[in-house]
Short mmCIF file of C-alpha atoms in Angstrom, two decimals:
data_model
loop_
_atom_site.label_atom_id
_atom_site.label_comp_id
_atom_site.label_asym_id
_atom_site.label_seq_id
_atom_site.Cartn_x
_atom_site.Cartn_y
_atom_site.Cartn_z
CA MET A 235 102.15 213.29 214.56
CA GLY A 236 103.42 215.56 216.16
CA GLN A 237 100.51 217.77 216.58
CA PRO A 238 97.76 216.77 219.81
CA ARG A 239 95.14 216.75 217.39
CA PHE A 240 96.96 213.56 215.66
CA GLY A 241 97.92 211.81 218.82
CA TYR A 242 95.19 209.58 218.95
CA ILE A 243 96.56 207.84 215.84
CA ASP A 244 99.66 207.01 217.59
CA TRP A 245 97.49 205.74 220.03
CA LEU A 246 95.76 203.44 218.12
CA ARG A 247 98.94 202.42 216.37
CA GLY A 248 100.82 201.67 219.96
CA PHE A 249 96.98 199.80 220.69
CA ALA A 250 97.54 197.50 217.75
CA CYS A 251 101.47 196.68 218.87
CA LEU A 252 100.01 195.57 222.39
CA ALA A 253 97.52 193.67 220.71
CA MET A 254 99.93 192.03 218.31
CA PHE A 255 102.29 191.32 221.60
CA GLU A 256 99.59 189.76 223.66
CA VAL A 257 98.40 187.18 220.62
CA HIS A 258 102.15 186.70 219.51
CA CYS A 259 103.27 185.94 223.15
CA TYR A 260 100.59 183.69 224.07
CA ASP A 261 101.09 181.65 220.89
CA SER A 262 104.77 181.26 221.31
CA TRP A 263 105.08 180.55 225.07
CA LEU A 264 101.69 178.53 226.16
CA SER A 265 102.11 174.56 226.68
CA PRO A 266 99.91 172.49 224.49
CA ALA A 267 97.97 171.91 228.21
CA ALA A 268 97.42 175.84 228.71
CA ARG A 269 96.37 176.19 225.05
CA HIS A 270 92.85 174.01 225.47
CA THR A 271 91.21 176.66 227.61
CA ALA A 272 88.93 179.42 226.98
CA PHE A 273 91.24 182.29 228.07
CA TYR A 274 93.58 180.71 225.07
CA GLY A 275 90.52 180.88 222.79
CA TRP A 276 89.80 184.42 223.78
CA SER A 277 93.13 185.84 222.80
CA ARG A 278 93.01 184.21 219.46
CA PHE A 279 89.93 185.51 218.61
CA SER A 280 91.66 189.30 219.82
CA GLY A 281 93.95 188.35 216.94
CA ILE A 282 91.57 189.39 214.36
CA LEU A 283 92.40 193.29 215.10
CA PRO A 284 96.35 194.19 215.00
CA ALA A 285 96.55 193.55 211.25
CA PRO A 286 93.84 195.41 209.89
CA LEU A 287 94.31 198.10 212.42
CA PHE A 288 98.12 198.40 210.94
CA LEU A 289 96.78 198.69 207.48
CA PHE A 290 93.78 200.93 208.37
CA LEU A 291 96.34 203.17 210.02
CA ALA A 292 98.76 202.95 206.91
CA GLY A 293 95.91 204.36 204.79
CA ILE A 294 95.47 207.07 206.95
CA SER A 295 99.09 207.82 207.14
CA VAL A 296 98.70 208.19 203.55
CA ALA A 297 96.37 210.21 203.44
CA LEU A 298 97.49 212.86 206.24
CA VAL A 299 101.16 213.01 203.74
CA THR A 300 99.29 213.07 200.31
CA GLY A 301 97.10 216.13 202.05
CA ARG A 302 100.06 217.79 203.04
CA MET A 303 101.73 217.55 199.63
CA ARG A 304 98.65 219.04 198.11
CA LYS A 305 98.14 222.12 200.28
CA LYS A 306 102.04 222.63 199.37
CA GLU A 307 100.41 222.61 195.84
CA LEU A 308 102.97 219.68 194.75
CA GLY A 309 101.75 217.99 191.51
CA GLY A 310 99.81 214.69 191.44
CA ASN A 311 102.79 212.57 189.39
CA GLN A 312 105.07 214.08 192.31
CA ILE A 313 102.48 212.89 195.23
CA ALA A 314 102.06 209.82 193.60
CA ALA A 315 105.55 208.98 193.13
CA THR A 316 106.54 209.86 196.82
CA THR A 317 103.77 207.42 197.87
CA ILE A 318 105.30 204.98 195.65
CA ARG A 319 108.65 205.07 196.90
CA ARG A 320 107.44 205.10 200.40
CA GLY A 321 105.82 201.96 199.55
CA ALA A 322 108.36 200.57 198.02
CA GLU A 323 110.72 201.14 200.81
CA ILE A 324 108.42 199.10 203.38
CA LEU A 325 108.64 196.13 200.89
CA GLY A 326 112.35 196.37 200.66
CA LEU A 327 112.37 196.21 204.83
CA ALA A 328 110.08 193.70 204.87
CA LEU A 329 112.36 191.46 202.38
CA LEU A 330 115.08 192.61 204.43
CA PHE A 331 113.38 191.72 207.58
CA ARG A 332 112.10 188.33 206.15
CA LEU A 333 116.16 187.95 205.21
CA GLN A 334 117.40 188.40 209.22
CA ASP A 335 114.79 185.98 210.42
CA PHE A 336 115.89 183.15 208.17
CA ALA A 337 119.65 183.90 209.04
CA LEU A 338 118.96 183.93 212.80
CA ALA A 339 116.47 180.69 212.42
CA TRP A 340 119.51 179.19 210.31
CA PRO A 341 119.58 176.10 209.77
CA TRP A 342 116.05 175.29 210.73
CA SER A 343 114.33 177.77 209.08
CA PRO A 344 113.44 176.51 205.10
CA TRP A 345 114.72 178.66 202.50
CA THR A 346 110.70 179.45 201.29
CA ASP A 347 110.06 181.59 204.32
CA LEU A 348 112.23 184.12 202.55
CA LEU A 349 109.36 184.61 200.16
CA ARG A 350 106.81 184.59 202.90
CA VAL A 351 104.19 187.04 202.57
CA ASP A 352 103.77 188.70 206.05
CA ILE A 353 102.14 192.05 207.22
CA LEU A 354 105.41 194.04 206.36
CA ASN A 355 104.80 193.04 202.44
CA THR A 356 101.40 193.91 202.60
CA ILE A 357 101.67 197.40 203.98
CA GLY A 358 104.75 198.19 201.75
CA VAL A 359 102.20 196.83 198.04
CA SER A 360 99.09 198.37 199.66
CA ILE A 361 101.12 201.69 200.13
CA VAL A 362 102.31 201.41 196.46
CA LEU A 363 98.76 200.85 194.96
CA MET A 364 97.33 203.58 196.98
CA GLY A 365 99.88 205.63 195.25
CA LEU A 366 98.78 204.52 191.94
CA VAL A 367 95.76 205.63 193.10
CA CYS A 368 96.68 208.88 194.05
CA TRP A 369 98.39 208.87 189.99
CA ILE A 370 95.32 207.82 188.48
CA ALA A 371 92.47 209.58 190.70
CA GLN A 372 94.26 213.37 191.24
CA GLY A 373 92.35 215.26 193.38
CA PRO A 374 90.75 214.64 196.98
CA VAL A 375 87.20 213.78 195.57
CA ALA A 376 88.26 212.02 193.12
CA ASN A 377 90.65 209.91 195.19
CA LEU A 378 88.04 209.51 197.40
CA LEU A 379 85.71 207.71 195.20
CA THR A 380 89.00 205.48 193.52
CA ALA A 381 90.02 204.36 197.07
CA SER A 382 86.63 203.41 198.00
CA ALA A 383 86.21 201.34 194.90
CA ALA A 384 89.18 199.90 195.03
CA GLY A 385 88.74 198.93 198.90
CA LEU A 386 84.95 197.05 198.09
CA GLY A 387 86.75 195.66 194.70
CA ILE A 388 89.65 194.00 196.78
CA ALA A 389 87.35 192.73 199.27
CA MET A 390 84.68 191.44 196.74
CA ALA A 391 87.34 189.90 194.42
CA THR A 392 89.02 187.58 197.26
CA PRO A 393 86.68 184.94 197.59
CA PRO A 394 86.91 183.33 193.88
CA LEU A 395 90.84 184.24 193.85
CA TRP A 396 91.21 182.24 196.79
CA THR A 397 88.72 179.49 195.44
CA THR A 398 87.72 178.98 192.01
CA TRP A 399 89.42 181.90 190.67
CA ARG A 400 92.97 181.06 191.44
CA PRO A 401 95.88 182.08 189.80
CA ARG A 402 97.37 178.59 189.60
CA TRP A 403 99.32 179.66 186.36
CA LEU A 404 101.87 182.06 188.49
CA PRO A 405 104.78 180.75 190.41
CA TRP A 406 103.82 180.14 194.02
CA TYR A 407 106.08 182.65 195.39
CA LEU A 408 103.48 185.60 193.24
CA GLU A 409 100.49 183.75 193.85
CA SER A 410 101.18 184.41 197.79
CA TYR A 411 100.61 187.93 197.13
CA VAL A 412 97.38 187.03 195.61
CA ASN A 413 95.86 184.71 198.13
CA GLY A 414 98.19 183.31 200.35
CA VAL A 415 99.35 180.25 198.88
CA HIS A 416 102.20 180.04 199.60
CA ASN A 417 104.54 176.72 198.75
CA LEU A 418 101.37 174.73 199.96
CA ASP A 419 99.24 173.90 196.99
CA LYS A 420 96.20 175.94 198.94
CA PRO A 421 95.41 179.51 200.44
CA GLN A 422 97.11 179.96 203.81
CA ALA A 423 94.85 181.92 206.63
CA TRP A 424 97.89 182.79 209.06
CA LEU A 425 99.30 184.71 205.55
CA PHE A 426 98.58 188.43 204.78
CA PRO A 427 97.93 188.60 200.73
CA ILE A 428 96.92 191.46 199.17
CA PHE A 429 93.33 190.12 198.83
CA PRO A 430 91.89 190.70 201.21
CA TRP A 431 94.26 192.60 203.37
CA ALA A 432 94.74 195.41 201.17
CA ALA A 433 91.25 196.48 201.30
CA PHE A 434 91.92 197.60 204.47
CA ALA A 435 94.28 200.17 203.81
CA PHE A 436 92.27 201.83 201.35
CA ALA A 437 89.60 201.73 203.97
CA GLY A 438 92.17 203.55 206.12
CA LEU A 439 92.92 205.86 202.92
CA VAL A 440 88.89 207.15 202.88
CA ALA A 441 88.77 207.58 206.03
CA GLY A 442 91.91 209.72 206.39
CA LEU A 443 90.57 211.56 203.32
CA LEU A 444 87.42 212.37 205.48
CA LEU A 445 89.50 213.10 208.21
CA PHE A 446 91.64 215.83 206.87
CA SER A 447 89.20 217.24 204.60
CA GLU A 448 88.88 221.10 205.24
CA TRP A 449 85.26 220.75 206.88
CA ALA A 450 86.50 217.87 209.15
CA GLU A 451 89.76 220.42 210.00
CA GLU A 452 86.90 222.71 211.30
CA ASN A 453 85.00 220.26 212.88
CA PRO A 454 86.94 217.20 213.96
CA GLU A 455 84.91 216.22 217.07
CA LYS A 456 81.95 215.80 214.21
CA THR A 457 84.07 214.07 211.77
CA VAL A 458 85.04 211.50 214.11
CA SER A 459 81.16 210.67 215.67
CA LEU A 460 79.93 210.34 212.13
CA LEU A 461 82.80 208.01 211.21
CA GLY A 462 81.72 206.25 214.18
CA ALA A 463 78.05 206.36 213.46
CA ALA A 464 79.23 204.68 209.74
CA GLY A 465 80.79 202.39 211.66
CA VAL A 466 77.53 201.13 213.37
CA GLY A 467 75.70 201.43 210.24
CA ILE A 468 78.22 199.09 208.36
CA TYR A 469 78.01 196.37 211.01
CA TYR A 470 74.52 196.11 210.59
CA LEU A 471 74.40 196.15 206.56
CA SER A 472 77.03 193.70 207.14
CA VAL A 473 74.78 191.19 209.24
CA TRP A 474 72.07 191.82 206.71
CA LEU A 475 74.11 190.71 204.20
CA ASP A 476 75.01 187.87 206.01
CA VAL A 477 71.71 186.25 206.27
CA SER A 478 70.60 187.13 203.22
CA PRO A 479 69.53 184.18 200.75
CA VAL A 480 71.18 185.65 198.04
CA ARG A 481 74.69 184.07 197.30
CA LEU A 482 76.93 185.38 195.22
CA TYR A 483 79.94 183.07 195.58
CA ALA A 484 80.45 179.09 194.67
CA VAL A 485 82.37 179.27 198.10
CA TYR A 486 81.51 180.91 201.14
CA ASP A 487 84.17 181.44 203.67
CA TYR A 488 82.84 184.00 206.45
CA TRP A 489 86.09 183.79 208.97
CA HIS A 490 88.71 183.84 206.04
CA THR A 491 87.64 185.82 202.53
CA SER A 492 84.09 187.00 203.30
CA PRO A 493 82.96 190.80 202.24
CA ASN A 494 80.51 190.76 205.25
CA PHE A 495 83.40 189.84 207.38
CA PHE A 496 85.37 192.36 206.07
CA LEU A 497 82.64 195.10 206.98
CA VAL A 498 82.64 193.66 210.20
CA ARG A 499 86.16 194.60 210.53
CA VAL A 500 85.96 198.07 209.12
CA ALA A 501 83.20 198.99 211.69
CA LEU A 502 85.32 197.72 214.06
CA LEU A 503 88.16 199.68 213.01
CA LEU A 504 86.20 203.26 212.65
CA GLY A 505 84.45 202.18 215.80
CA GLY A 506 87.85 201.78 217.82
CA MET A 507 88.95 205.09 216.01
CA CYS A 508 86.02 206.57 217.69
CA LEU A 509 86.75 205.54 220.84
CA GLY A 510 90.60 206.32 220.73
CA TYR A 511 90.11 209.75 219.65
CA ALA A 512 87.71 210.52 222.39
CA TRP A 513 90.19 208.68 224.93
CA CYS A 514 93.32 210.80 223.57
CA ARG A 515 91.09 213.98 223.77
CA TRP A 516 89.15 214.23 226.89
CA GLY A 517 90.27 211.13 228.51
CA ALA A 518 93.47 208.88 230.53
CA GLY A 519 95.18 209.66 226.87
CA GLU A 520 96.28 213.15 227.34
CA TRP A 521 97.48 212.77 231.07
CA GLY A 522 101.38 213.00 230.71
CA PHE A 523 103.31 210.18 229.22
CA SER A 524 101.27 207.70 227.05
CA PRO A 525 102.83 204.38 226.84
CA LEU A 526 100.72 203.46 223.74
CA MET A 527 101.05 206.50 222.50
CA GLN A 528 105.10 206.55 222.47
CA MET A 529 105.04 202.99 220.97
CA GLY A 530 103.03 203.99 217.76
CA GLN A 531 105.37 206.43 216.77
CA THR A 532 108.01 203.67 216.31
CA SER A 533 105.63 201.10 215.63
CA LEU A 534 108.31 199.38 212.71
CA LEU A 535 110.91 199.26 215.14
CA VAL A 536 108.86 197.69 217.77
CA TYR A 537 107.47 195.17 215.29
CA TRP A 538 110.60 194.37 213.73
CA VAL A 539 112.34 193.93 217.39
CA HIS A 540 109.87 191.94 219.40
CA ILE A 541 109.47 189.10 216.82
CA GLU A 542 112.77 187.85 217.69
CA PHE A 543 112.45 188.24 221.37
CA VAL A 544 109.08 185.80 221.04
CA TYR A 545 109.37 183.96 217.92
CA GLY A 546 112.90 183.98 218.00
CA ARG A 547 116.72 182.49 218.49
CA PHE A 548 116.25 185.04 221.23
CA SER A 549 112.88 184.06 222.66
CA ILE A 550 112.81 185.30 226.33
CA LEU A 551 111.09 182.28 227.25
CA LYS A 552 111.21 178.82 226.16
CA LYS A 553 108.56 178.18 223.71
CA GLY A 554 105.79 176.05 223.77
CA SER A 555 106.05 175.03 227.47
CA GLN A 556 104.87 177.82 229.89
CA THR A 557 101.58 178.17 231.38
CA LEU A 558 99.27 180.94 231.50
CA ALA A 559 100.79 183.01 234.68
CA ALA A 560 104.09 182.56 233.21
CA ALA A 561 103.49 183.66 229.14
CA THR A 562 101.52 186.49 230.93
CA ALA A 563 104.53 187.89 232.64
CA GLY A 564 107.06 187.82 229.39
CA LEU A 565 104.10 189.98 227.90
CA ALA A 566 104.73 192.05 230.39
CA ILE A 567 108.00 192.08 230.28
CA ILE A 568 107.96 192.54 226.02
CA PHE A 569 105.64 195.52 226.63
CA VAL A 570 107.93 197.31 228.91
CA ALA A 571 111.03 196.29 226.78
CA MET A 572 109.13 198.05 223.68
CA VAL A 573 108.22 201.23 225.84
CA LEU A 574 111.55 201.67 226.89
CA LEU A 575 112.93 200.65 223.03
CA SER A 576 110.80 203.07 221.59
CA MET A 577 111.73 205.85 223.98
CA VAL A 578 115.50 205.17 223.50
CA ARG A 579 114.76 205.84 219.51
CA THR A 580 112.84 209.04 219.62
CA ARG A 581 115.25 210.80 221.89
CA TRP A 582 118.14 209.67 219.63
CA LYS A 583 116.08 210.22 216.36
CA GLY A 584 118.11 212.58 214.25
CA ARG A 585 121.33 212.97 216.58
CA GLY A 586 123.33 210.13 214.97
CA ALA A 587 125.48 213.03 213.42
CA GLU A 588 125.96 214.89 216.86
CA PHE A 589 127.40 211.31 217.79
CA TRP A 590 129.69 210.37 215.01
CA ALA A 591 130.63 214.33 215.80
CA SER A 592 131.43 213.66 219.27
CA LEU A 593 133.47 210.34 218.96
CA ARG A 594 135.66 212.16 216.32
CA ARG A 595 136.24 215.47 218.30
CA PRO A 596 138.65 213.68 220.64
CA GLN A 597 140.58 212.41 217.41
CA ARG A 598 141.01 215.46 216.48
CA THR A 599 142.13 217.42 219.64
CA ALA A 600 144.78 214.57 219.63
CA THR A 601 145.83 215.18 215.97
CA GLU A 602 146.14 218.92 216.65
CA ALA A 603 148.13 218.42 219.98
#
């Protein structure tokens, strides 16, 4: 992502981090009285974007990396294996994060939290699934068609898998990856199962395959504009489908499982990508240092650390007891701290060997003396 033309992807990832901070901080810190306000309601509404945006950008990143490997003339099996390995690494980190969260919350955290399906788990599984698509459909065109079918298939299979076709025969910790049931005997809207969340990653893969095609490399502005226009068309298609008298599902839950709501969020993601590109290409996003672009380069670290200072044992404010002003001040502190942490990370990235060598040098000098 070091190339300027891809800076908008980092900026979008940083914007997702900021939106995530806003939702998490107000949710963790506000008092019961502060929660009964219109402002808090709107702050919760903005939470519909961070998770889909992270998954969408993960799909774009997979398209970028696989495209570079194809240009190096690597085989389809090797491309798929590399992608699957990366997804497995993210899933492993997600399980490690759950272990850390459980240990820091001991003895209040139940052991079932170790098996909770959170956003990192779904990103890891989604990347593995995208790697399988790269293996099944080798070639950009076949990959594009297969990814489109996979994304739509996941979105359309979500309603019955949450209701009438629930795989109850699976252990709850495996069924939770399908519909977020956890150990509570019914799907939970606050979790991130494969259905429908992985569909956003495949939407990002489709967008990325178009963004990094040969024609798009020669016409980047036109490509982004066309994707933004496609977002407008997808939005009106979703509205038309929602008011249509035809009903495909026995249980229709617009805000949680409906493919129509999935299409609305995909439309917002495409429109946001278009705006982010314009902001970084011609707007203030290219004026020197960008906190969002900086934070987007280390979004995994930022996600990992901020959780403990907002929800965890080391929360910087007392949870569930703050006024709106106090929680907003805490949000500003978290944002500045995470930008500084990101700067330290990027400055010291790859310098670990130099650091340890500098520590060993005085010891060698003393031994020689």
